[in-house]
Every structure is written in structure tokens, then in C-alpha cells.
Coordinates of C-alpha atoms and ligand atoms in Angstrom, one line a residue:
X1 CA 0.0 0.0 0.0
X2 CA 1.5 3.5 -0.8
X3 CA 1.9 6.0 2.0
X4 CA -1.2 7.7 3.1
X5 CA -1.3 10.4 5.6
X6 CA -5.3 11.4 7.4
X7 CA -5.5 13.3 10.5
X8 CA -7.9 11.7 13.1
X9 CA -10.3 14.5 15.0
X10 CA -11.5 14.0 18.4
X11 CA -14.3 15.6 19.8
X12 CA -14.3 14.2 23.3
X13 CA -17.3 13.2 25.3
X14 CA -19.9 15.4 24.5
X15 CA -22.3 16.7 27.4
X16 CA -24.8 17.0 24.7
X17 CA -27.5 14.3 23.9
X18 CA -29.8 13.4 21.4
X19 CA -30.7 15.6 18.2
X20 CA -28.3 18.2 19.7
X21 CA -25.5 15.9 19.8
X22 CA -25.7 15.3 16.0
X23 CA -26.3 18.8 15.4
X24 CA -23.0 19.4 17.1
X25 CA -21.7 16.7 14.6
X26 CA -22.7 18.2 11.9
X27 CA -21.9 21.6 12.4
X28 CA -18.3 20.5 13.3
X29 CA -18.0 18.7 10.5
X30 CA -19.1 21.4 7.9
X31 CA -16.5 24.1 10.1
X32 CA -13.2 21.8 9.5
X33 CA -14.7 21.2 6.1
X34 CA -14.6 25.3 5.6
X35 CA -11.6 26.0 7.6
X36 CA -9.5 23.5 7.3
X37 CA -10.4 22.7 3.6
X38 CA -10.2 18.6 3.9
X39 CA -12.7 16.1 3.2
X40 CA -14.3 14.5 6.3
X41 CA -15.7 11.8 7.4
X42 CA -17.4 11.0 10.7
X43 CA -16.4 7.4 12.2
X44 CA -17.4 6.6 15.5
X45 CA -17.4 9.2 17.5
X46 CA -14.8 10.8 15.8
X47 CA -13.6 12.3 12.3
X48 CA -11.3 11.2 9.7
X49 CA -9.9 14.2 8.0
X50 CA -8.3 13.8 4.1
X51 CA -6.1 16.3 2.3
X52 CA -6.7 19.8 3.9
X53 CA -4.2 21.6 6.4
X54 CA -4.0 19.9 9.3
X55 CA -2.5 23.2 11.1
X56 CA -5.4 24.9 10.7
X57 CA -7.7 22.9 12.9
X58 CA -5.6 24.4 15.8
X59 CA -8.4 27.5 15.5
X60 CA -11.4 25.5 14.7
X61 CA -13.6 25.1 18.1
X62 CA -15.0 22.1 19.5
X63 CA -12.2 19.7 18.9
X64 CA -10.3 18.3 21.7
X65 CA -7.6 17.0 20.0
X66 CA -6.3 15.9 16.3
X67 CA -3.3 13.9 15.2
X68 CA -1.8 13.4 11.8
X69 CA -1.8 9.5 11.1
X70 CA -0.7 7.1 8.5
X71 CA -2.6 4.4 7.0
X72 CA -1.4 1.1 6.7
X73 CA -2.9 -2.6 5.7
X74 CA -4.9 -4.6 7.9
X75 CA -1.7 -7.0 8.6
X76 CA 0.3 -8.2 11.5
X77 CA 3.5 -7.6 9.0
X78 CA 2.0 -3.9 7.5
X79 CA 1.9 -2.8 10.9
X80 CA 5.2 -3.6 12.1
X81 CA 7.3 -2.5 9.0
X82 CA 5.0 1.0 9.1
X83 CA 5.8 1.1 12.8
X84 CA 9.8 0.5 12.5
X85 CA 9.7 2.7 9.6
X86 CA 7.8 5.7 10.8
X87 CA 9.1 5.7 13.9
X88 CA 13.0 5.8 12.9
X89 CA 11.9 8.9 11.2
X90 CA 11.6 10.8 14.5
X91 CA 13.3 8.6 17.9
X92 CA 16.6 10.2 17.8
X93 CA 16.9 11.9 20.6
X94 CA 14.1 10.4 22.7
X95 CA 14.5 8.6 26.1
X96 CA 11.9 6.0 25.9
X97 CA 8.6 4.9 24.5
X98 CA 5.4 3.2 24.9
X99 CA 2.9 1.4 22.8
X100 CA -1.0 2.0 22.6
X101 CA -2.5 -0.5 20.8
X102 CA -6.5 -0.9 20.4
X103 CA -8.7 -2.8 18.5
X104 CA -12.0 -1.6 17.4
X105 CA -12.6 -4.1 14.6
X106 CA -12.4 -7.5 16.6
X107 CA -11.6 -9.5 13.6
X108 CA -8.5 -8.7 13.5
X109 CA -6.5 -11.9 14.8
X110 CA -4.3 -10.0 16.9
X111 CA -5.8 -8.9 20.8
X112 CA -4.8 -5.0 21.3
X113 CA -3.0 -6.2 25.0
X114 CA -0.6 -8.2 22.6
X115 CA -0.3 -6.2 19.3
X116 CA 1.3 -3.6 21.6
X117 CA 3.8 -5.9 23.6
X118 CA 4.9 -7.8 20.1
X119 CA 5.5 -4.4 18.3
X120 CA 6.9 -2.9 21.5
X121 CA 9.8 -5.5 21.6
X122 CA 10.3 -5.1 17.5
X123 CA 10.7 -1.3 18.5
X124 CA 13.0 -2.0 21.8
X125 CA 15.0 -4.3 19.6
X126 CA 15.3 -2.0 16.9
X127 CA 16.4 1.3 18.8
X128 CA 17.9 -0.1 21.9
X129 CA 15.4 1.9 23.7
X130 CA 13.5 1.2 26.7
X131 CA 9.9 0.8 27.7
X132 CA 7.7 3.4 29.5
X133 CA 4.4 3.0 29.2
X134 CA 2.7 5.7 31.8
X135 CA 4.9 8.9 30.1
X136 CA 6.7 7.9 27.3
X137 CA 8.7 10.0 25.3
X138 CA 7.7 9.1 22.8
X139 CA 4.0 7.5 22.4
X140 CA 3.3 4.8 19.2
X141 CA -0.4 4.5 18.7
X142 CA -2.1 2.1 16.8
X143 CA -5.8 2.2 16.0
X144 CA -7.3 -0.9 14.2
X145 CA -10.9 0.3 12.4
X146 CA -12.1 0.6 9.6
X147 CA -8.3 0.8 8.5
X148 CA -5.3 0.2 10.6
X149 CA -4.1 4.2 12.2
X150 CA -0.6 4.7 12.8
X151 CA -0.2 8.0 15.2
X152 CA 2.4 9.9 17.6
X153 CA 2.1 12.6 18.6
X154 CA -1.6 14.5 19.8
X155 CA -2.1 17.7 19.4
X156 CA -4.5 19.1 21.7
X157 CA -7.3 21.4 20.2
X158 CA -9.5 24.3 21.5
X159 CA -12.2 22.7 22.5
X160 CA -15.4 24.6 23.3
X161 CA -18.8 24.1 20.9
X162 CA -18.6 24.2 17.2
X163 CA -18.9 27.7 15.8
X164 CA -22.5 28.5 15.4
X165 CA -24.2 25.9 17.4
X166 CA -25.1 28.5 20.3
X167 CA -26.4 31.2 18.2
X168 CA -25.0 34.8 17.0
X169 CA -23.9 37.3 19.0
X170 CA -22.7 41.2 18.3
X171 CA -19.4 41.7 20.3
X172 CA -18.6 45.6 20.9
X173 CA -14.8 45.7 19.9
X174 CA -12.8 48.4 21.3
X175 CA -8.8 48.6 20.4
X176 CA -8.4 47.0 23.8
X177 CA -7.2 44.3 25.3
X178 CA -10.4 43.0 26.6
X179 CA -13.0 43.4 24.1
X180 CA -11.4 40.9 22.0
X181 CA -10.6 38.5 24.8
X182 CA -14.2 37.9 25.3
X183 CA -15.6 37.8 22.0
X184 CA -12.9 34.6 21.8
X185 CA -14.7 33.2 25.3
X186 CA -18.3 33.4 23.4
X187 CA -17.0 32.2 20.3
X188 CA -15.5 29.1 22.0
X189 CA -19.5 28.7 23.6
X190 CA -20.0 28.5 20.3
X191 CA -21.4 31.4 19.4
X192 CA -20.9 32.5 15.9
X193 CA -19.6 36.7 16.8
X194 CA -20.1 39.6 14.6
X195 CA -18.5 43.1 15.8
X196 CA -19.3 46.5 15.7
X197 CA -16.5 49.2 16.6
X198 CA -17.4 53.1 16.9
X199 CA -14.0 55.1 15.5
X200 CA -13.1 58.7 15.5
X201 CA -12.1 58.4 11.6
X202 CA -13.9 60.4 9.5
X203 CA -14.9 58.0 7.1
X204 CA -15.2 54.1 7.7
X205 CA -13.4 52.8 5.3
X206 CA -9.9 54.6 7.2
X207 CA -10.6 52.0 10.5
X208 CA -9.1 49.7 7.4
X209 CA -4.9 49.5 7.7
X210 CA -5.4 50.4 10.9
X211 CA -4.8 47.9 14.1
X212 CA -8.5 47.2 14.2
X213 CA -8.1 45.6 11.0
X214 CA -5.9 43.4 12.3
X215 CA -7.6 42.6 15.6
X216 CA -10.3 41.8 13.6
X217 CA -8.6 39.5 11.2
X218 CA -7.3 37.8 14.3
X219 CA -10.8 36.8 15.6
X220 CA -11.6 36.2 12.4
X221 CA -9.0 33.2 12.1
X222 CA -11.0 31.5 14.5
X223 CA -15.1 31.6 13.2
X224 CA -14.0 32.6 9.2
X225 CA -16.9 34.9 7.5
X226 CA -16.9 37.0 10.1
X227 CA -19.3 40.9 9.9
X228 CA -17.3 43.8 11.2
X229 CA -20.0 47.4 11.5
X230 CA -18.3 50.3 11.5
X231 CA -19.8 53.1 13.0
X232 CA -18.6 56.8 13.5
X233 CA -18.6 58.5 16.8
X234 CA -18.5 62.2 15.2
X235 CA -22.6 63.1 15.2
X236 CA -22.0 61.7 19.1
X237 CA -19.6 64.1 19.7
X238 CA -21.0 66.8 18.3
X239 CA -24.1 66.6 20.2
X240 CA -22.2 66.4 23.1
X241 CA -20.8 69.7 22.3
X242 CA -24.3 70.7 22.6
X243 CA -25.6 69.1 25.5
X244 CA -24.9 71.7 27.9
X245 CA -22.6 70.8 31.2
X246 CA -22.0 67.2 31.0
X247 CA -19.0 67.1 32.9
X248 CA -18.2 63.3 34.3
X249 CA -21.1 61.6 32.2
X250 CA -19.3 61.7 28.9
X251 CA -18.6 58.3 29.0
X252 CA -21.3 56.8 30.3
X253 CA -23.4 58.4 28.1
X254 CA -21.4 57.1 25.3
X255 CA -21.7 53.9 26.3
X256 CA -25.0 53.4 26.6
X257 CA -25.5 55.4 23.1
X258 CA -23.2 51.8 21.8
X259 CA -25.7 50.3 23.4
X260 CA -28.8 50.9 21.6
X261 CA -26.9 51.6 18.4
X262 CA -25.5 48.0 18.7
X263 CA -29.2 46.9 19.8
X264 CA -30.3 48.2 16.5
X265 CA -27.6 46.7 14.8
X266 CA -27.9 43.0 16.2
X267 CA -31.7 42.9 15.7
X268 CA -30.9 43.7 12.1
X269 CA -28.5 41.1 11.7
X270 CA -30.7 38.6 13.9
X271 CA -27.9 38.9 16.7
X272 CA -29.5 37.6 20.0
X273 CA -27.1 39.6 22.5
X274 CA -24.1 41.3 22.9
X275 CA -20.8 41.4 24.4
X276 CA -18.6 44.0 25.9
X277 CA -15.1 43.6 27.4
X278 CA -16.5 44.8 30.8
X279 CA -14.3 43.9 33.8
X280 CA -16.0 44.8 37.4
X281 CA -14.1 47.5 38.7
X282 CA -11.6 47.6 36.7
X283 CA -12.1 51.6 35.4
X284 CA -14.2 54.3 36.6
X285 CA -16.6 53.2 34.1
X286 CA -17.3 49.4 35.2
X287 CA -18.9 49.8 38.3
X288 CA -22.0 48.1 39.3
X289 CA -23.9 51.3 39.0
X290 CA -22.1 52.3 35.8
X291 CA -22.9 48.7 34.0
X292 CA -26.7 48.9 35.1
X293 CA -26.7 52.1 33.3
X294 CA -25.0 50.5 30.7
X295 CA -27.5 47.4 29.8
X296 CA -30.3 49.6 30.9
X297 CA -29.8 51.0 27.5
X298 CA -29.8 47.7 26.0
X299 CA -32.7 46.1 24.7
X300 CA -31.4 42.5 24.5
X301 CA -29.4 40.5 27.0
X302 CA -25.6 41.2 27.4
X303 CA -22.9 39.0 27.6
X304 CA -19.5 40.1 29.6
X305 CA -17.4 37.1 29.7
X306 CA -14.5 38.6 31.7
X307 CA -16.4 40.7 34.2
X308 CA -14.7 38.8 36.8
X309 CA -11.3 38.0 35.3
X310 CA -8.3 40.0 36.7
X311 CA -6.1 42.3 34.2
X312 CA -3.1 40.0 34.1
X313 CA -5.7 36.9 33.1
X314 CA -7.2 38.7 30.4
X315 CA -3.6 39.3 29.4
X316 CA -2.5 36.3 29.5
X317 CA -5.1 34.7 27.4
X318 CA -4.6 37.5 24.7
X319 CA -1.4 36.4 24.5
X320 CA -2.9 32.8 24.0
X321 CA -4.6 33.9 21.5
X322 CA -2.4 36.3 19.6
X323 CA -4.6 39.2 20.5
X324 CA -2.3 40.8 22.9
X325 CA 0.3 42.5 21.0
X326 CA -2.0 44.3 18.4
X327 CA -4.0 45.0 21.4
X328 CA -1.4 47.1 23.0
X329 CA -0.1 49.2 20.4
X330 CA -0.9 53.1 19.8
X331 CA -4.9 53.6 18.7
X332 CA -7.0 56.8 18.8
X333 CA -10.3 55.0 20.8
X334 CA -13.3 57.3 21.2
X335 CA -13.2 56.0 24.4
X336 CA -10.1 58.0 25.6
X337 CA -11.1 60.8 24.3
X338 CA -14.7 60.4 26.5
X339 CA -13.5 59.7 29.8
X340 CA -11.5 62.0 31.5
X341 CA -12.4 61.8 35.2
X342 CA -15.6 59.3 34.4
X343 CA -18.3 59.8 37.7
X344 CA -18.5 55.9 39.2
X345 CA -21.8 56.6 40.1
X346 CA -23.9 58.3 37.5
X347 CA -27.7 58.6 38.1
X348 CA -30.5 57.6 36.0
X349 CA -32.4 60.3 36.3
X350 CA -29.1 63.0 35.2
X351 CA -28.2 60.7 32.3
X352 CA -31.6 60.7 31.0
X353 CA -32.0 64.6 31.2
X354 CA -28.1 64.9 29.1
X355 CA -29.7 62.2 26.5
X356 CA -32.7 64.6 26.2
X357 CA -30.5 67.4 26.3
X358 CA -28.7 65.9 23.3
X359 CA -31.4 64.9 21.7
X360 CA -30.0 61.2 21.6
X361 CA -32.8 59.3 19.6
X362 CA -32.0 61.8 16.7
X363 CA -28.4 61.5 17.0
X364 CA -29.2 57.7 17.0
X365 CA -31.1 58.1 13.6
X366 CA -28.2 59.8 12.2
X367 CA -26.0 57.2 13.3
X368 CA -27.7 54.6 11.9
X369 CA -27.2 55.9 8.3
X370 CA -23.8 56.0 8.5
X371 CA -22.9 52.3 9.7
X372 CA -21.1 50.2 6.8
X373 CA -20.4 46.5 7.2
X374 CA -17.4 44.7 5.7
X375 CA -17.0 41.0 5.4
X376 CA -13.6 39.8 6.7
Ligands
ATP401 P1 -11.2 47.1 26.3 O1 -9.8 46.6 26.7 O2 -12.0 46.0 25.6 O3 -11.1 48.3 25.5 P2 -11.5 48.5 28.6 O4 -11.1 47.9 29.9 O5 -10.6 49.5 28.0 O6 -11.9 47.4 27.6 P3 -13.6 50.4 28.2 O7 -12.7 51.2 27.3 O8 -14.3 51.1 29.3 O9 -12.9 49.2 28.9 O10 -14.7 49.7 27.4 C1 -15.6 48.7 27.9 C2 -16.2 47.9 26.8 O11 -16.9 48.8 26.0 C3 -15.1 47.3 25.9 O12 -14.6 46.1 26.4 C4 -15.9 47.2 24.6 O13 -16.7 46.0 24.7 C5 -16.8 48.4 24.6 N1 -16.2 49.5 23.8 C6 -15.4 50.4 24.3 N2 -15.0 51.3 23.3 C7 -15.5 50.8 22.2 C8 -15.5 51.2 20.8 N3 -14.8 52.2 20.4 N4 -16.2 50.4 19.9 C9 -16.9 49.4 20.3 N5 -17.0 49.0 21.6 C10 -16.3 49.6 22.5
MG402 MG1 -10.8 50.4 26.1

């Protein structure tokens, strides 16, 4: 038989039952089809993945782990020359090993228990090296199915659910480092996530070359197709100017502006909630009092996946997922330029007197005319 390389997809045990479990199935099947471009097929609880690019499946959620195999003949004498062979290629340098052997097709003559211990002393024989079979440097696997599987090493995936399966979000992407920390939590849930990000540019199209391209693109990686709104901040401003004395409030009445512009957005785009970056206590405006206000604006539920995350965590897992360094350099975020010295306790009753003051459902109307959506 010629060489043939597959990559075997593990999905784990999945908490789901019934017609959702196959949904699951299906939908992760379809998103390594997309993203990772092979042909799959599903086999027992787990996939078998031809042609394609295997590295890609290191951003596809909902797999737990994936391994790049070679398939051999369904022979005693296949195995072990594939085994001696393959292995050669990559045991210099390793202390030990250990064979996994296991049999799902119980017509082949050979028991799992000793497949393993017959090609384990071939191997021993062969390199001079020892046996270790709880943490082996390296680890020979052989799976005999439908066809006889030849694997090493596992490479662990990101689990979660399947993109999709939990419905469609709208994340509120800032240039910081949190926003796009938790639009990668819902999208592991497996929420498919669109964005919306409010600039200071004076057209849309500008946000593009800038480092909210690239954030974008980064989240991207991991969902594919993904909607990013852009929506100017300048008619905000300028009826802010307006507005009278709204010293303190600036930022909490943008905020809740984002919310009801991303409200109209999401119901638009059949989103069913949104997501902000929103970290208890962590600025002036991410108090209790201050995110009440907030998803008091909101007309549909809202998701903050790292409200009780410290900084360095959130760090840490933009740095997992290569968020972190865009994150961090220079941006112009409306933001900053709202919230110098932001109250941590505004009042309903002032901020709805400044939104009347400013005339906010017009503003809103404005606002909604000049939102363009790109598709990554
Ligand atoms: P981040 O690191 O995500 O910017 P932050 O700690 O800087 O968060 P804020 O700047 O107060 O906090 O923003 C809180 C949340 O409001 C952000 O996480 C994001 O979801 C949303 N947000 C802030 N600015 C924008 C913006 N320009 N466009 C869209 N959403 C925004
Ligand atoms: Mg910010």
C-alpha cells in the first residue's frame, strides 16, 4: 500500500444528547470542512480528515484533539514495518517509548494487550530503547478500524462548541485588550460573533490598515466569514458639544448610546445579545452602578465574559490567542477621548436629562445611516 497520511479529530465526550449531539456533529464537521479545507468523514465518534491543512484545525472550536496519522494494511507484517519505519523517522533523541494499541474491529486476529507488547519489543529491539508505558517520550499508537491508524504525537485542540451551534452574537470591539478576549470566550461557547467598533475616523473605510483591522482578522481566524460594523462616533460628539454641562457623564453616556446603536444593529443582523469587554471595577466606568446604566440602554441581553477576570488573566489569554500584542499598540479610541475623570456613580435620572439634552434618539437616527459593514 502507498503512503497515506489522514488526520484523526476527536471531539471528546460530549455533554450533549440526542438531536443536539448530531447537530454538534454536523456543524463541526461542515466548520473543519470550511476552515480546514479537507474532506471529512465522521467514524465513530470521531472524524477522519483527508487532504486539507492539518494546522489549521488548531483555531477550529469544538475539537479536543487531532493527530496526523498514517494508513497502513490490515496485517500483522503492514503494521510492524510502518511502525519500525515511521518511527525511525523521528526517535533520535528520545528517552523512551510506549505502545497503545486498540482494536476496534475485533476481527483482526491479533488482541490489542498483545499487538502492543509484540510491536513494542520489534521497537525495543530496533532502537535499543526502553519501555515506558505511563509517560513515554515518545507514544506509538495504533488504531485498528475501519483501517489500521498509525499515530504519535496528539495535538491538543481548542475545545469549546462548534462555531454556530449557540447562536449569533454582536461583540462591541474596542482597540483594547479585553474586548477581543471575550468575543474569543463566546465564540468558544459557540457562538458565531459579529463586531461593531465606533472610530473617531472620518470616514469608515480609514478604521481599514489600521490595528482594528488586524484585531479583527485575528478573531476572524478562529469563526471565518466574520461581519465587522463600523460606525462613526463624530454626530456623538457633536451633540455632546451641545448638551450643555455634561461634565463626568461623557462616558457613560457614550456607552449606553453603543448600546442601543448596537441593539439596532444585532436585531438587524438577527444577533441575539451582545458582548462588551467589561471587567467589574476595573475603570471608573465598570462599576455596578455604571454597567446597570449601561444594559439599561440595552434592549437585549448582554454578555461580559470577563467581568470577573483580573487584568493579568485577560492578558494572558490574549497572548494565548495572539490578540495581545496588536491590542497594546498606539490607537485613537473614542473612548479615551470620553472619559477623562468618568463619575462611578452616574444617576439615572441625570443621564436621561443629558440624553434629552442631546437629543439622543435623533443622534441615534443619524448614526444609523452612516454604519457600513465589511465582510472579513
Ligand atoms: P477594552 O480593553 O476592551 O477596550 P476597557 O477595559 O478598555 O476594555 P472600556 O474602554 O471602558 O474598557 O470599554 C468597555 C467595553 O466597551 C469594551 O470592552 C468594549 O466591549 C466596549 N467598547 C469600548 N470602546 C468601544 C469602541 N470604540 N467600539 C466598540 N466597543 C467599545
Ligand atoms: Mg478600552
Amino acid at each position: 500500500m502507498k503512503d497515506k497520511t489522514v488526520t484523526l479529530i476527536h471531539y471528546g465526550e460530549l455533554s450533549l444528547k440526542g438531536r443536539n449531539r448530531s447537530l454538534f456533529e454536523i456543524r463541526l464537521q461542515e466548520n473543519i470542512e470550511k476552515m480546514a479545507g479537507g474532506r471529512v468523514l465522521r467514524q465513530r465518534g470521531r472524524f477522519v480528515m483527508e487532504g486539507g491543512n492539518p494546522e489549521l484545525l488548531s483555531r477550529v472550536f469544538g475539537i479536543s484533539w487531532y493527530a496526523s496519522a498514517f494508513v497502513v494494511d490490515k496485517d500483522y507484517e503492514s503494521i510492524r514495518k510502518a511502525v519500525l519505519k515511521k518511527a525511525g523517522e523521528i526517535i533520535e533523541g528520545k528517552a523512551d517509548f510506549g505502545v497503545n494499541a486498540n482494536r476496534s474491529d475485533k476481527s483482526f486476529p491479533v488482541r490489542s494487550m498483545e499487538l502492543a507488547s509484540r510491536i513494542g519489543s520489534e521497537v525495543a529491539a530496533r532502537f535499543g530503547l526502553p519501555v515506558n508505558l505511563k509517560n513515554p517520550a515518545l507514544r506509538i499508537n495504533i488504531e485498528i478500524a475501519d483501517r489500521v491508524y498509525i499515530y504519535f504525537d496528539r495535538v491538543e485542540g481548542l475545545r469549546g462548541f462548534p462555531t454556530g451551534v449557540s447562536g449569533r452574537v454582536l461583540s462591541l470591539l474596542s482597540g483594547g485588550i479585553d474586548s477581543p478576549v471575550s468575543s474569543f470566550l463566546m465564540m468558544k461557547r459557540g457562538c458565531r460573533v459579529d463586531f461593531i467598533h465606533f472610530h473617531v475616523f472620518s470616514t469608515n473605510d480609514k478604521v481599514f490598515g489600521s490595528k482594528m483591522e488586524n484585531l479583527a482578522r485575528i478573531l476572524d481566524s478562529y469563526q471565518g466569514q466574520s461581519r465587522l460594523h463600523l460606525v462613526p462616533y463624530y454626530p456623538f460628539e457633536m451633540a455632546l458639544l451641545g448638551a450643555g454641562d455634561v461634565k463626568g457623564h461623557e462616558l457613560i453616556l457614550f456607552r449606553r448610546f453603543m448600546a442601543r446603536v448596537a441593539c439596532k444593529v444585532a436585531a438587524a443582523e438577527r444577533c441575539q445579545a451582545l458582548v462588551t469587554g467589561d471587567s467589574l471595577g476595573q475603570v471608573a466606568s465598570q462599576t455596578m452602578e455604571n454597567i446597570t446604566l449601561f444594559k439599561n440602554a440595552a434592549s437585549l441581553p448582554v454578555f461580559q465574559p470577563v467581568i470577573a477576570f483580573d487584568k493579568q488573566e485577560i492578558v494572558d489569554y490574549a497572548k494565548k490567542i495572539g490578540t495581545y500584542q496588536v491590542s497594546i499598540a498606539d490607537y485613537k479610541d473614542c473612548c479615551s477621548i470620553v472619559s477623562s475623570g468618568p463619575r462611578t456613580k452616574a444617576h439615572l435620572r441625570r443621564v436621561e436629562e443629558l440624553e434629552k439634552a442631546m437629543n439622543v434618539e435623533s443622534v441615534l437616527d443619524q448614526t444609523m445611516k452612516l454604519i457600513t459593514v465589511y465582510e472579513l
